[in-house]
Short mmCIF file of C-alpha atoms in Angstrom, two decimals:
data_model
loop_
_atom_site.label_atom_id
_atom_site.label_comp_id
_atom_site.label_asym_id
_atom_site.label_seq_id
_atom_site.Cartn_x
_atom_site.Cartn_y
_atom_site.Cartn_z
CA LYS A 1312 62.56 -36.52 7.53
CA TRP A 1313 65.53 -37.83 8.38
CA SER A 1314 66.58 -41.09 6.81
CA GLU A 1315 69.98 -42.98 7.42
CA ILE A 1316 72.42 -43.78 4.37
CA PRO A 1317 73.91 -47.19 4.86
CA ASN A 1318 77.02 -48.09 5.96
CA SER A 1319 80.05 -47.51 3.81
CA THR A 1320 83.60 -47.23 4.10
CA GLU A 1321 82.99 -43.71 2.74
CA ASP A 1322 80.72 -42.44 5.09
CA SER A 1323 80.15 -44.85 7.78
CA GLY A 1324 78.05 -43.18 10.34
CA LYS A 1325 76.67 -39.81 8.52
CA VAL A 1326 72.98 -39.39 8.77
CA LEU A 1327 70.92 -37.12 5.52
CA VAL A 1328 68.74 -35.02 7.16
CA THR A 1329 66.18 -33.35 4.99
CA ILE A 1330 64.05 -30.63 6.11
CA LEU A 1331 60.33 -30.05 4.40
CA ASP A 1332 58.88 -26.43 5.14
CA ILE A 1333 54.99 -27.09 5.94
CA THR A 1334 54.18 -24.04 7.61
CA GLU A 1335 51.19 -22.82 4.51
CA ARG A 1336 50.50 -26.06 4.09
CA ARG A 1337 48.93 -26.35 7.73
CA ALA A 1338 47.78 -23.09 7.73
CA MET A 1339 45.56 -23.50 4.67
CA ASP A 1340 44.87 -27.29 7.06
CA GLU A 1341 43.73 -24.67 9.78
CA ALA A 1342 42.24 -22.14 7.75
CA LEU A 1343 40.17 -25.18 5.92
CA ARG A 1344 39.00 -26.64 9.19
CA GLN A 1345 37.63 -23.33 10.37
CA SER A 1346 35.84 -22.26 7.51
CA GLU A 1347 34.10 -26.17 7.60
CA SER A 1348 33.22 -25.65 11.23
CA MET A 1349 32.05 -21.82 10.39
CA TYR A 1350 29.25 -24.46 7.70
CA ARG A 1351 28.36 -26.56 9.87
CA GLY A 1352 27.35 -23.91 12.51
CA VAL A 1353 25.29 -22.24 9.87
CA PHE A 1354 23.99 -25.58 8.93
CA ASP A 1355 23.10 -26.46 12.38
CA HIS A 1356 21.65 -23.62 13.61
CA VAL A 1357 20.42 -21.52 10.81
CA LEU A 1358 16.31 -20.84 11.23
CA ASP A 1359 15.47 -21.57 7.50
CA GLY A 1360 15.70 -24.92 6.23
CA ILE A 1361 18.85 -26.28 4.33
CA PHE A 1362 18.26 -28.57 1.91
CA ARG A 1363 19.96 -31.04 -0.83
CA ALA A 1364 18.09 -33.69 -3.32
CA THR A 1365 18.26 -34.93 -6.24
CA PRO A 1366 17.03 -34.97 -9.40
CA GLU A 1367 15.28 -38.28 -8.90
CA GLY A 1368 13.79 -37.07 -5.48
CA ARG A 1369 16.18 -38.64 -2.52
CA ILE A 1370 17.39 -36.17 -0.34
CA THR A 1371 20.66 -36.13 0.72
CA ALA A 1372 21.23 -32.95 3.20
CA ALA A 1373 18.96 -31.63 5.18
CA ASN A 1374 19.87 -29.42 8.46
CA PRO A 1375 17.84 -28.99 11.23
CA ALA A 1376 15.79 -26.50 11.13
CA ARG A 1377 14.21 -28.62 8.05
CA VAL A 1378 13.64 -31.86 10.66
CA SER A 1379 11.86 -29.41 12.55
CA MET A 1380 10.03 -27.99 10.04
CA LEU A 1381 8.79 -30.72 8.91
CA GLY A 1382 8.24 -32.59 12.05
CA TYR A 1383 10.55 -35.08 11.76
CA GLU A 1384 12.66 -36.45 14.95
CA SER A 1385 15.91 -37.24 12.86
CA GLU A 1386 17.83 -36.29 10.09
CA ALA A 1387 18.17 -39.92 9.30
CA GLU A 1388 13.93 -40.06 9.38
CA LEU A 1389 14.23 -37.38 6.73
CA LEU A 1390 16.83 -38.73 4.38
CA ALA A 1391 15.20 -42.09 4.02
CA LEU A 1392 12.03 -40.17 2.24
CA ASN A 1393 11.59 -39.65 -1.11
CA VAL A 1394 10.77 -35.50 -1.79
CA LYS A 1395 7.93 -36.08 -3.52
CA SER A 1396 6.22 -37.45 -0.58
CA LEU A 1397 6.95 -33.56 1.33
CA TYR A 1398 4.18 -32.21 -0.86
CA ARG A 1399 1.24 -31.65 -0.82
CA ASP A 1400 1.26 -32.04 -4.49
CA SER A 1401 3.47 -33.67 -5.91
CA LYS A 1402 2.59 -31.92 -9.36
CA ILE A 1403 4.48 -28.72 -7.86
CA ARG A 1404 7.20 -30.17 -7.79
CA GLU A 1405 7.87 -31.26 -11.42
CA ARG A 1406 6.71 -28.70 -12.62
CA ASN A 1407 9.19 -26.80 -9.93
CA ASN A 1408 12.14 -28.79 -11.41
CA ARG A 1409 11.19 -27.12 -14.52
CA ARG A 1410 11.78 -24.03 -13.93
CA LEU A 1411 15.22 -24.90 -11.97
CA ASN A 1412 16.51 -26.97 -15.29
CA LYS A 1413 15.81 -23.86 -17.58
CA SER A 1414 16.47 -21.07 -15.72
CA GLY A 1415 19.11 -23.10 -13.06
CA GLU A 1416 17.48 -21.32 -10.22
CA VAL A 1417 14.34 -20.11 -8.28
CA ARG A 1418 13.49 -17.13 -5.66
CA ASN A 1419 11.39 -16.83 -3.18
CA LEU A 1420 8.46 -19.28 -5.04
CA GLU A 1421 5.37 -19.95 -1.91
CA ILE A 1422 5.25 -23.94 -1.97
CA GLU A 1423 2.64 -25.97 0.43
CA LEU A 1424 4.32 -29.29 2.39
CA LYS A 1425 3.27 -30.88 4.73
CA ARG A 1426 4.66 -31.83 8.00
CA ARG A 1427 5.16 -35.33 8.69
CA ASP A 1428 1.54 -34.88 11.20
CA GLY A 1429 -0.46 -34.22 7.61
CA ALA A 1430 -0.52 -30.81 8.78
CA PRO A 1431 -0.31 -28.00 5.66
CA LEU A 1432 2.86 -26.31 5.65
CA ALA A 1433 3.93 -23.14 3.72
CA VAL A 1434 7.18 -21.69 2.90
CA LEU A 1435 9.34 -19.86 -0.03
CA GLU A 1436 12.00 -22.01 -1.49
CA ASN A 1437 15.49 -19.91 -2.83
CA SER A 1438 17.41 -23.17 -4.81
CA ARG A 1439 19.60 -23.34 -7.12
CA ALA A 1440 20.79 -26.65 -9.68
CA ILE A 1441 23.84 -27.78 -9.47
CA ARG A 1442 25.37 -29.39 -12.60
CA ASP A 1443 28.46 -31.74 -13.40
CA GLU A 1444 30.77 -30.77 -16.97
CA LYS A 1445 28.48 -31.25 -19.09
CA GLY A 1446 25.43 -29.54 -17.92
CA HIS A 1447 23.89 -32.24 -16.23
CA VAL A 1448 22.11 -31.93 -12.75
CA LEU A 1449 23.51 -33.78 -10.03
CA PHE A 1450 21.06 -31.84 -7.90
CA TYR A 1451 19.22 -29.22 -6.48
CA GLU A 1452 20.30 -27.34 -3.00
CA GLY A 1453 18.61 -23.91 -1.85
CA THR A 1454 16.73 -22.79 1.25
CA LEU A 1455 13.08 -23.25 2.42
CA THR A 1456 11.20 -20.39 4.46
CA ASP A 1457 8.48 -21.13 7.00
CA ILE A 1458 5.72 -18.83 5.98
CA THR A 1459 2.99 -20.78 7.99
CA GLU A 1460 2.20 -18.66 10.25
CA ARG A 1461 1.98 -15.64 8.31
CA LYS A 1462 0.06 -17.21 5.63
CA ARG A 1463 -2.80 -17.74 8.35
CA THR A 1464 -2.43 -13.77 9.51
CA GLU A 1465 -2.70 -12.46 6.05
CA GLU A 1466 -6.28 -14.97 6.15
CA ALA A 1467 -7.01 -13.76 8.93
CA LEU A 1468 -6.63 -10.56 7.47
CA ARG A 1469 -8.01 -10.53 4.52
CA ALA A 1470 -11.04 -12.40 6.10
CA SER A 1471 -11.73 -9.44 8.36
CA GLU A 1472 -11.18 -7.08 6.36
CA GLY A 1473 -14.49 -8.73 4.42
CA GLU A 1474 -16.64 -8.54 7.29
CA LEU A 1475 -15.41 -5.54 8.26
CA ARG A 1476 -16.12 -4.30 4.40
CA ALA A 1477 -20.10 -5.85 4.38
CA LEU A 1478 -20.29 -4.24 7.10
CA PHE A 1479 -19.99 -0.98 6.57
CA GLU A 1480 -21.50 -1.44 3.21
CA ALA A 1481 -24.73 -2.12 5.23
CA ILE A 1482 -25.06 0.75 7.60
CA PRO A 1483 -27.29 2.66 6.18
CA ASP A 1484 -25.61 5.98 7.60
CA VAL A 1485 -23.06 8.40 5.95
CA ILE A 1486 -19.89 8.78 8.49
CA LEU A 1487 -17.33 11.50 8.14
CA VAL A 1488 -14.21 12.04 10.15
CA PHE A 1489 -14.06 16.25 10.49
CA ASP A 1490 -11.57 18.58 11.62
CA LYS A 1491 -12.28 21.62 14.18
CA ASP A 1492 -12.48 23.96 11.17
CA GLY A 1493 -15.18 21.71 8.88
CA ARG A 1494 -12.51 20.25 6.80
CA ASN A 1495 -13.15 17.03 5.84
CA LEU A 1496 -10.71 13.97 6.83
CA LYS A 1497 -11.53 10.75 6.20
CA VAL A 1498 -15.07 8.88 4.68
CA ALA A 1499 -16.01 5.72 6.56
CA PRO A 1500 -16.53 3.19 3.17
CA THR A 1501 -20.40 2.79 3.89
CA ASN A 1502 -22.99 2.00 1.17
CA PRO A 1503 -21.82 4.38 -1.20
CA LYS A 1504 -26.21 4.80 -2.36
CA VAL A 1505 -26.83 6.86 0.57
CA ARG A 1506 -23.72 9.26 0.21
CA TYR A 1507 -25.01 12.19 -2.25
CA PHE A 1508 -21.52 13.41 -2.99
CA SER A 1509 -18.32 11.19 -3.67
CA GLU A 1510 -15.15 10.85 -1.36
CA GLU A 1511 -13.44 13.07 -4.11
CA GLU A 1512 -15.56 15.68 -3.63
CA LEU A 1513 -15.69 15.95 0.34
CA LEU A 1514 -12.44 14.33 1.43
CA GLY A 1515 -10.06 17.13 1.89
CA ARG A 1516 -12.49 20.16 1.43
CA ARG A 1517 -13.80 22.26 4.10
CA MET A 1518 -17.43 22.64 4.42
CA HIS A 1519 -17.32 26.56 3.56
CA ASP A 1520 -15.73 25.35 0.47
CA VAL A 1521 -18.98 22.95 -0.35
CA PHE A 1522 -21.85 24.80 1.89
CA SER A 1523 -23.46 28.63 1.61
CA ARG A 1524 -22.07 30.83 4.44
CA GLN A 1525 -24.40 30.46 6.73
CA LYS A 1526 -24.90 26.91 6.24
CA ALA A 1527 -21.50 25.99 6.66
CA ASP A 1528 -21.35 28.09 9.71
CA GLU A 1529 -24.16 26.53 11.06
CA LEU A 1530 -23.34 22.80 10.77
CA ILE A 1531 -19.48 24.01 12.09
CA SER A 1532 -21.37 25.51 15.39
CA HIS A 1533 -22.49 21.40 15.67
CA ILE A 1534 -18.85 20.66 15.53
CA HIS A 1535 -17.32 23.08 17.55
CA GLN A 1536 -19.82 22.26 20.78
CA ALA A 1537 -19.29 18.65 20.64
CA LEU A 1538 -15.14 19.95 21.27
CA GLU A 1539 -15.73 21.46 23.76
CA THR A 1540 -18.89 19.37 25.66
CA GLY A 1541 -17.38 16.10 24.83
CA LYS A 1542 -20.07 15.06 24.66
CA PRO A 1543 -22.51 13.81 21.63
CA VAL A 1544 -24.24 16.80 19.60
CA GLN A 1545 -27.48 15.33 18.66
CA PHE A 1546 -29.55 17.56 15.40
CA GLU A 1547 -31.76 18.13 12.34
CA TYR A 1548 -30.28 19.31 8.89
CA ALA A 1549 -31.97 20.14 5.56
CA LEU A 1550 -29.42 19.54 2.39
CA LEU A 1551 -30.11 20.95 -1.43
CA VAL A 1552 -29.27 18.19 -3.38
CA GLY A 1553 -29.79 17.59 -7.06
CA GLY A 1554 -32.12 20.09 -7.50
CA ARG A 1555 -34.49 18.55 -4.03
CA VAL A 1556 -34.39 19.22 -0.39
CA VAL A 1557 -32.11 16.51 1.27
CA TRP A 1558 -33.10 16.33 5.07
CA PHE A 1559 -30.81 14.47 7.41
CA SER A 1560 -30.67 13.52 11.32
CA GLY A 1561 -26.51 14.17 12.34
CA THR A 1562 -24.77 13.58 15.15
CA THR A 1563 -21.36 14.80 15.84
CA THR A 1564 -18.98 12.87 18.71
CA ARG A 1565 -15.23 14.10 19.89
CA LEU A 1566 -12.56 11.39 18.46
CA THR A 1567 -9.66 14.00 19.56
CA GLN A 1568 -9.10 17.71 20.85
CA ASP A 1569 -9.39 18.42 17.32
CA THR A 1570 -11.37 15.96 15.41
CA VAL A 1571 -14.78 14.79 15.34
CA LEU A 1572 -16.81 11.69 14.01
CA TRP A 1573 -19.79 12.79 12.17
CA VAL A 1574 -22.61 10.47 11.03
CA ALA A 1575 -25.55 11.32 9.35
CA ARG A 1576 -28.92 9.34 8.48
CA ASP A 1577 -30.97 10.19 5.43
CA ILE A 1578 -34.64 11.12 6.94
CA THR A 1579 -36.15 12.40 3.84
CA SER A 1580 -39.05 10.06 4.03
CA ARG A 1581 -40.08 10.59 7.21
CA LYS A 1582 -39.38 14.67 7.24
CA GLN A 1583 -41.59 13.59 3.75
CA SER A 1584 -44.34 11.84 5.98
CA GLU A 1585 -44.33 14.15 9.20
CA GLU A 1586 -45.15 17.36 6.46
CA GLU A 1587 -48.04 15.81 5.37
CA ALA A 1588 -49.59 14.71 8.04
CA GLN A 1589 -49.13 18.19 9.30
CA ARG A 1590 -50.70 19.27 6.35
CA ARG A 1591 -54.32 17.57 6.38
CA ILE A 1592 -54.23 18.20 10.16
CA VAL A 1593 -54.41 22.07 9.06
CA GLU A 1594 -57.06 21.38 5.92
CA LEU A 1595 -59.44 18.75 8.68
CA GLU A 1596 -58.93 22.07 10.81
#
């Protein structure tokens, strides 16, 4: 900084020079510019929607991700709206604001908004309340994560599981998976009324743990035949269940090199009818 001294008899032609060191200030200014640039880069390019809104619902800031998420053309178009109009149910925002005012923040709160075209938009909200020195809420700020596609996938999966469960419950067969040693690896959730043994009684146990050695050897032979030939093996067998003889029609089919699918259907009524018919034939003869 240069300053001229007024001409005088003593100091005519002299100049006063003052030098101020602004290195630190310039470094701080540069750091501030870099910080602002980094913040703007995050604000503009982050995939989550960033927002700031007043308690009355006036939107004061929205990044490009939130603008696009809601289906609007520009930030200005979105800022012209009241945030209440973005909710499918405005009472949800009132409830959320009460939670924010009480706790100061919300984490992973699932809410449903609506896009510009009216389509539903499921999001996870993470936000906090910003207050002044007296504790009054100035505005709310936070992020929104679009989970619409995930919700659709979850709903489709639930529907598929429901259909599959209904299908299994309608199947009149017992469906099991055995390894080559006759150990039960899996019990399909078919109608439990057709299973004479509980899943706990079967799962993880070998046939030799459940049946006599002779019966277990007989049943395991069908497993080995299916594994060796690679073709389905059909057979009938009888078990003593609850003091009565129950007949099954069974089929083993190879799943892998060491496992088979075992499908069994209760044919006791048919066998009893056949035995009754045979008894009558003998009587007539």
